[in-house]
PDB file of C-alpha atoms in Angstrom:
ATOM      1  CA  MET H  55       9.294  80.561-189.712  1.00 79.00           C
ATOM      2  CA  ARG H  56       6.009  81.123-188.014  1.00 83.00           C
ATOM      3  CA  ARG H  57       5.498  84.205-189.913  1.00 88.00           C
ATOM      4  CA  PHE H  58       6.165  82.260-193.117  1.00 88.00           C
ATOM      5  CA  TYR H  59       3.645  79.586-192.643  1.00 87.00           C
ATOM      6  CA  PHE H  60       1.112  81.827-192.056  1.00 91.00           C
ATOM      7  CA  LEU H  61       1.396  84.130-194.541  1.00 91.00           C
ATOM      8  CA  LEU H  62       1.608  80.839-196.985  1.00 89.00           C
ATOM      9  CA  TRP H  63      -1.717  79.584-195.625  1.00 90.00           C
ATOM     10  CA  LEU H  64      -3.262  83.327-195.748  1.00 92.00           C
ATOM     11  CA  LYS H  65      -2.145  83.276-199.732  1.00 92.00           C
ATOM     12  CA  TRP H  66      -3.719  79.796-200.134  1.00 91.00           C
ATOM     13  CA  VAL H  67      -7.034  80.220-197.868  1.00 92.00           C
ATOM     14  CA  ALA H  68      -7.437  83.487-200.506  1.00 93.00           C
ATOM     15  CA  GLY H  69      -7.125  81.349-203.295  1.00 92.00           C
ATOM     16  CA  VAL H  70      -8.764  78.604-202.348  1.00 92.00           C
ATOM     17  CA  ALA H  71     -11.996  80.190-200.963  1.00 92.00           C
ATOM     18  CA  LEU H  72     -12.332  82.507-203.939  1.00 95.00           C
ATOM     19  CA  SER H  73     -11.636  79.957-206.536  1.00 94.00           C
ATOM     20  CA  SER H  74     -13.804  77.547-205.279  1.00 94.00           C
ATOM     21  CA  ILE H  75     -16.738  79.889-204.464  1.00 95.00           C
ATOM     22  CA  LEU H  76     -16.585  81.336-207.521  1.00 96.00           C
ATOM     23  CA  LEU H  77     -16.809  77.676-209.503  1.00 96.00           C
ATOM     24  CA  ALA H  78     -19.479  76.644-207.075  1.00 95.00           C
ATOM     25  CA  CYS H  79     -21.399  79.616-208.366  1.00 96.00           C
ATOM     26  CA  GLY H  80     -20.827  79.075-211.684  1.00 97.00           C
ATOM     27  CA  ILE H  81     -21.682  75.789-210.996  1.00 96.00           C
ATOM     28  CA  SER H  82     -25.100  76.068-209.195  1.00 96.00           C
ATOM     29  CA  LEU H  83     -25.909  78.994-211.706  1.00 96.00           C
ATOM     30  CA  LEU H  84     -25.504  76.628-214.797  1.00 96.00           C
ATOM     31  CA  ILE H  85     -27.515  73.848-213.093  1.00 95.00           C
ATOM     32  CA  THR H  86     -30.493  76.340-212.106  1.00 93.00           C
ATOM     33  CA  ALA H  87     -30.188  77.737-215.760  1.00 92.00           C
ATOM     34  CA  LEU H  88     -30.508  74.570-217.298  1.00 93.00           C
ATOM     35  CA  ILE H  89     -33.578  73.374-214.947  1.00 91.00           C
ATOM     36  CA  TYR H  90     -35.020  76.632-215.903  1.00 90.00           C
ATOM     37  CA  PHE H  91     -34.872  76.371-219.623  1.00 89.00           C
ATOM     38  CA  ASN H  92     -35.766  72.518-219.406  1.00 89.00           C
ATOM     39  CA  GLN H  93     -39.046  73.624-217.309  1.00 83.00           C
ATOM     40  CA  GLY H  94     -40.075  75.805-220.416  1.00 84.00           C
ATOM     41  CA  GLY H  95     -38.448  79.009-219.035  1.00 76.00           C
ATOM     42  CA  ALA H  96     -41.638  80.776-217.815  1.00 75.00           C
ATOM     43  CA  SER H  97     -41.512  84.579-217.621  1.00 79.00           C
ATOM     44  CA  LEU H  98     -39.899  85.780-214.275  1.00 80.00           C
ATOM     45  CA  SER H  99     -42.416  86.540-211.857  1.00 82.00           C
ATOM     46  CA  GLY H 100     -41.776  87.049-208.062  1.00 84.00           C
ATOM     47  CA  GLU H 101     -42.535  83.295-207.560  1.00 87.00           C
ATOM     48  CA  VAL H 102     -40.429  82.200-210.280  1.00 85.00           C
ATOM     49  CA  TYR H 103     -37.439  84.143-209.049  1.00 89.00           C
ATOM     50  CA  SER H 104     -37.917  82.859-205.548  1.00 91.00           C
ATOM     51  CA  ALA H 105     -38.197  79.009-207.084  1.00 90.00           C
ATOM     52  CA  LEU H 106     -34.947  79.871-209.030  1.00 90.00           C
ATOM     53  CA  LEU H 107     -33.483  81.188-205.739  1.00 93.00           C
ATOM     54  CA  GLU H 108     -34.160  77.725-203.814  1.00 94.00           C
ATOM     55  CA  VAL H 109     -32.932  75.474-206.921  1.00 93.00           C
ATOM     56  CA  PHE H 110     -29.469  77.998-206.605  1.00 95.00           C
ATOM     57  CA  GLN H 111     -29.691  77.872-203.034  1.00 94.00           C
ATOM     58  CA  PHE H 112     -30.183  73.531-203.149  1.00 94.00           C
ATOM     59  CA  TRP H 113     -26.871  73.216-205.485  1.00 94.00           C
ATOM     60  CA  PHE H 114     -24.643  75.474-203.928  1.00 94.00           C
ATOM     61  CA  PRO H 115     -23.733  73.461-200.985  1.00 90.00           C
ATOM     62  CA  ILE H 116     -23.497  70.451-203.226  1.00 92.00           C
ATOM     63  CA  SER H 117     -21.502  72.282-206.143  1.00 95.00           C
ATOM     64  CA  TRP H 118     -19.191  74.085-203.390  1.00 91.00           C
ATOM     65  CA  SER H 119     -18.138  70.427-201.973  1.00 89.00           C
ATOM     66  CA  ILE H 120     -17.083  69.561-205.405  1.00 92.00           C
ATOM     67  CA  SER H 121     -15.219  72.739-206.782  1.00 94.00           C
ATOM     68  CA  LEU H 122     -13.679  72.496-203.127  1.00 91.00           C
ATOM     69  CA  LEU H 123     -11.375  69.341-204.357  1.00 90.00           C
ATOM     70  CA  ILE H 124     -11.153  70.916-207.216  1.00 91.00           C
ATOM     71  CA  ALA H 125      -9.187  74.218-205.788  1.00 92.00           C
ATOM     72  CA  LEU H 126      -7.532  72.311-203.183  1.00 88.00           C
ATOM     73  CA  PHE H 127      -5.834  69.972-205.871  1.00 86.00           C
ATOM     74  CA  ARG H 128      -5.175  73.096-208.463  1.00 87.00           C
ATOM     75  CA  ARG H 129      -3.809  75.715-205.651  1.00 88.00           C
ATOM     76  CA  LEU H 130      -1.223  73.482-204.444  1.00 84.00           C
ATOM     77  CA  LYS H 131       0.758  73.753-207.265  1.00 82.00           C
ATOM     78  CA  TYR H 132       1.275  77.933-206.476  1.00 84.00           C
ATOM     79  CA  ILE H 133       2.425  77.438-202.850  1.00 83.00           C
ATOM     80  CA  PHE H 134       5.862  75.911-204.330  1.00 82.00           C
ATOM     81  CA  ASN H 135       8.614  78.238-205.358  1.00 78.00           C
ATOM     82  CA  ASP H 136       7.197  81.318-203.840  1.00 81.00           C
ATOM     83  CA  CYS H 137       9.600  83.941-201.277  1.00 83.00           C
ATOM     84  CA  ILE H 138       7.328  84.832-198.537  1.00 85.00           C
ATOM     85  CA  SER H 139       9.399  86.304-195.526  1.00 84.00           C
ATOM     86  CA  GLY H 140      12.743  84.905-196.834  1.00 86.00           C
ATOM     87  CA  TYR H 141      11.468  81.404-196.855  1.00 86.00           C
ATOM     88  CA  GLU H 142      10.064  79.270-199.802  1.00 84.00           C
ATOM     89  CA  LEU H 143       8.593  75.675-200.222  1.00 80.00           C
ATOM     90  CA  LYS H 144      10.908  73.550-202.695  1.00 81.00           C
ATOM     91  CA  LEU H 145       9.158  70.536-204.401  1.00 79.00           C
ATOM     92  CA  LEU H 146      12.021  67.917-204.981  1.00 78.00           C
ATOM     93  CA  ALA H 147      12.175  65.297-208.228  1.00 73.00           C
ATOM     94  CA  CYS H 148      10.994  61.781-207.572  1.00 62.00           C
ATOM     95  CA  ALA H 149      13.175  59.509-205.775  1.00 59.00           C
ATOM     96  CA  ASN H 150      14.351  57.017-208.824  1.00 54.00           C
ATOM     97  CA  GLU H 151      14.663  60.372-210.857  1.00 50.00           C
ATOM     98  CA  SER H 152      17.512  61.851-207.996  1.00 46.00           C
ATOM     99  CA  LYS H 153      19.333  58.556-208.022  1.00 52.00           C
ATOM    100  CA  ARG H 154      19.814  58.996-211.619  1.00 52.00           C
ATOM    101  CA  GLN H 155      21.025  62.637-211.124  1.00 54.00           C
ATOM    102  CA  GLY H 156      22.905  61.781-208.170  1.00 50.00           C
ATOM    103  CA  SER H 157      21.135  63.954-205.930  1.00 55.00           C
ATOM    104  CA  SER H 158      17.849  65.376-204.453  1.00 64.00           C
ATOM    105  CA  GLN H 159      16.726  67.943-207.456  1.00 78.00           C
ATOM    106  CA  GLU H 160      14.606  71.126-206.928  1.00 76.00           C
ATOM    107  CA  LEU H 161      11.702  71.248-209.409  1.00 73.00           C
ATOM    108  CA  ASP H 162      11.803  75.140-210.653  1.00 75.00           C
ATOM    109  CA  VAL H 163       8.952  74.206-212.798  1.00 76.00           C
ATOM    110  CA  ILE H 164       5.802  72.373-211.310  1.00 77.00           C
ATOM    111  CA  GLY H 165       3.150  70.354-213.412  1.00 77.00           C
ATOM    112  CA  TYR H 166       0.107  69.122-211.902  1.00 76.00           C
ATOM    113  CA  GLY H 167       1.964  65.557-213.026  1.00 78.00           C
ATOM    114  CA  ASP H 168       4.572  66.118-210.553  1.00 76.00           C
ATOM    115  CA  LEU H 169       1.874  67.130-207.466  1.00 78.00           C
ATOM    116  CA  VAL H 170      -0.218  63.627-207.574  1.00 79.00           C
ATOM    117  CA  LYS H 171       2.042  61.984-204.946  1.00 80.00           C
ATOM    118  CA  VAL H 172       2.349  64.969-203.000  1.00 82.00           C
ATOM    119  CA  TRP H 173      -1.478  65.990-203.237  1.00 83.00           C
ATOM    120  CA  ARG H 174      -2.321  62.637-201.792  1.00 84.00           C
ATOM    121  CA  ARG H 175      -0.199  62.537-198.728  1.00 85.00           C
ATOM    122  CA  TRP H 176      -1.279  66.175-198.000  1.00 86.00           C
ATOM    123  CA  PHE H 177      -4.614  65.277-198.371  1.00 86.00           C
ATOM    124  CA  MET H 178      -4.623  62.300-196.252  1.00 89.00           C
ATOM    125  CA  LEU H 179      -2.675  64.440-193.497  1.00 90.00           C
ATOM    126  CA  MET H 180      -5.663  66.979-193.636  1.00 90.00           C
ATOM    127  CA  ILE H 181      -8.499  64.291-193.455  1.00 91.00           C
ATOM    128  CA  TRP H 182      -6.591  63.230-190.184  1.00 93.00           C
ATOM    129  CA  LEU H 183      -6.549  66.664-189.018  1.00 93.00           C
ATOM    130  CA  VAL H 184     -10.018  67.552-189.899  1.00 92.00           C
ATOM    131  CA  GLY H 185     -10.715  64.525-187.556  1.00 91.00           C
ATOM    132  CA  ALA H 186      -8.403  65.816-184.971  1.00 93.00           C
ATOM    133  CA  MET H 187     -10.706  68.631-184.987  1.00 90.00           C
ATOM    134  CA  MET H 188     -13.858  67.435-185.244  1.00 87.00           C
ATOM    135  CA  ILE H 189     -12.850  65.361-181.991  1.00 88.00           C
ATOM    136  CA  VAL H 190     -11.776  68.708-180.263  1.00 89.00           C
ATOM    137  CA  ALA H 191     -14.848  70.617-181.407  1.00 85.00           C
ATOM    138  CA  LEU H 192     -17.127  67.755-179.981  1.00 84.00           C
ATOM    139  CA  ALA H 193     -15.258  67.564-176.712  1.00 85.00           C
ATOM    140  CA  LEU H 194     -15.685  71.297-176.429  1.00 85.00           C
ATOM    141  CA  THR H 195     -19.391  71.030-177.516  1.00 83.00           C
ATOM    142  CA  TYR H 196     -19.872  68.600-174.424  1.00 83.00           C
ATOM    143  CA  LEU H 197     -18.130  71.048-171.988  1.00 85.00           C
ATOM    144  CA  PHE H 198     -19.297  74.501-172.951  1.00 84.00           C
ATOM    145  CA  THR H 199     -22.765  74.155-174.862  1.00 81.00           C
ATOM    146  CA  ASP H 200     -25.897  72.863-174.246  1.00 81.00           C
ATOM    147  CA  TYR H 201     -25.846  70.513-177.300  1.00 76.00           C
ATOM    148  CA  SER H 202     -25.710  66.952-177.224  1.00 71.00           C
ATOM    149  CA  GLY H 203     -23.812  66.284-180.330  1.00 66.00           C
ATOM    150  CA  VAL H 204     -21.589  67.466-183.064  1.00 65.00           C
ATOM    151  CA  PHE H 205     -24.499  66.934-185.795  1.00 70.00           C
ATOM    152  CA  GLU H 206     -27.179  69.587-184.185  1.00 72.00           C
ATOM    153  CA  TRP H 207     -24.529  72.552-184.965  1.00 74.00           C
ATOM    154  CA  PHE H 208     -22.280  71.061-188.146  1.00 76.00           C
ATOM    155  CA  SER H 209     -22.753  71.796-191.550  1.00 79.00           C
ATOM    156  CA  ILE H 210     -20.962  71.704-194.534  1.00 78.00           C
ATOM    157  CA  TYR H 211     -19.657  75.687-193.848  1.00 82.00           C
ATOM    158  CA  TRP H 212     -18.130  74.224-190.766  1.00 84.00           C
ATOM    159  CA  LEU H 213     -16.332  71.060-192.699  1.00 84.00           C
ATOM    160  CA  ILE H 214     -15.084  74.077-195.020  1.00 86.00           C
ATOM    161  CA  ALA H 215     -13.685  76.204-192.358  1.00 88.00           C
ATOM    162  CA  PHE H 216     -11.958  72.810-190.395  1.00 90.00           C
ATOM    163  CA  VAL H 217     -10.718  71.958-193.979  1.00 90.00           C
ATOM    164  CA  LEU H 218      -8.961  75.600-194.292  1.00 89.00           C
ATOM    165  CA  LEU H 219      -7.913  75.776-190.755  1.00 92.00           C
ATOM    166  CA  SER H 220      -6.142  72.046-191.048  1.00 92.00           C
ATOM    167  CA  ALA H 221      -4.011  73.272-194.372  1.00 90.00           C
ATOM    168  CA  TYR H 222      -1.946  75.479-191.792  1.00 89.00           C
ATOM    169  CA  PHE H 223      -0.947  72.844-189.859  1.00 89.00           C
ATOM    170  CA  SER H 224      -0.573  70.644-192.500  1.00 88.00           C
ATOM    171  CA  PHE H 225       1.844  73.140-194.038  1.00 85.00           C
ATOM    172  CA  ILE H 226       4.313  73.000-191.004  1.00 85.00           C
ATOM    173  CA  LEU H 227       3.996  69.266-191.030  1.00 85.00           C
ATOM    174  CA  PHE H 228       4.078  68.918-194.575  1.00 79.00           C
ATOM    175  CA  GLY H 229       7.500  70.915-194.917  1.00 72.00           C
ATOM    176  CA  SER H 230       8.902  69.001-191.861  1.00 71.00           C
ATOM    177  CA  ARG H 231       8.102  65.643-192.470  1.00 66.00           C
ATOM    178  CA  CYS H 232       7.442  65.047-196.419  1.00 65.00           C
ATOM    179  CA  LYS H 233      10.465  63.613-198.072  1.00 72.00           C
ATOM    180  CA  ARG H 234       9.575  65.438-201.682  1.00 76.00           C
ATOM    181  CA  VAL H 235       9.362  69.001-200.023  1.00 78.00           C
ATOM    182  CA  LYS H 236      11.818  71.153-198.330  1.00 79.00           C
ATOM    183  CA  VAL H 237      11.584  74.677-196.836  1.00 81.00           C
ATOM    184  CA  VAL H 238      14.955  76.844-197.828  1.00 81.00           C
ATOM    185  CA  LYS H 239      15.940  80.253-197.522  1.00 88.00           C
ATOM    186  CA  CYS H 240      15.483  82.668-200.464  1.00 84.00           C
TER     187      CYS H 240
END
C-alpha cells in the first residue's frame, strides 16, 4: 500500500511540476513580450536582453503561484481510475445521487464538475499539512541553524516544495478519511 501511495504521488508530482512550470514560463514569456512590444520593440542588444530577462525573472514566481493552483486542480482528475501496484483510487458519486441508485456508485468517467467538492476538501487538507510542515520547519530552524526565523530563508520555492511534499500525506489521509474517495484493488 505504501508503494501505491508513493508511485501515485510521484506520478502526480511529475505532472503538476511539469505543467505548472510550463504554464508559468508561457505566462511570463507572454507578459515579457507584451512589455517589450509595448515599449516599442527596441533592437535586441545586450542591455535590452538583460532587461527582458529581469522582467521574465520578476514575473515567473508570480505566474508560477497562479499556474500551480491551476495545475493542482487539473491534475487531481488523473489520480483516479489508474491502477498502480495493484490498487487504484475510485471517486464515488454524490450522496444524493447514490441514494437514488441504492448504493455508492463508482464514477468511471470523471469530469471537473465531479471534482469540485473533493478538490475543496483536499485543498484544505493540504493547507493544514503545509502549515504543519512550516511549524516543523520553524522548530528545526531554531534548533539546528543560526537563522532566527522562518522568513529569513523561506521563499516561494520552499512553499511549492512544501505543497508538493504535503500532497503525499494528503493522498494517504484522503484515501482513508474522505467519503467520496476509496482505495480498491484492481
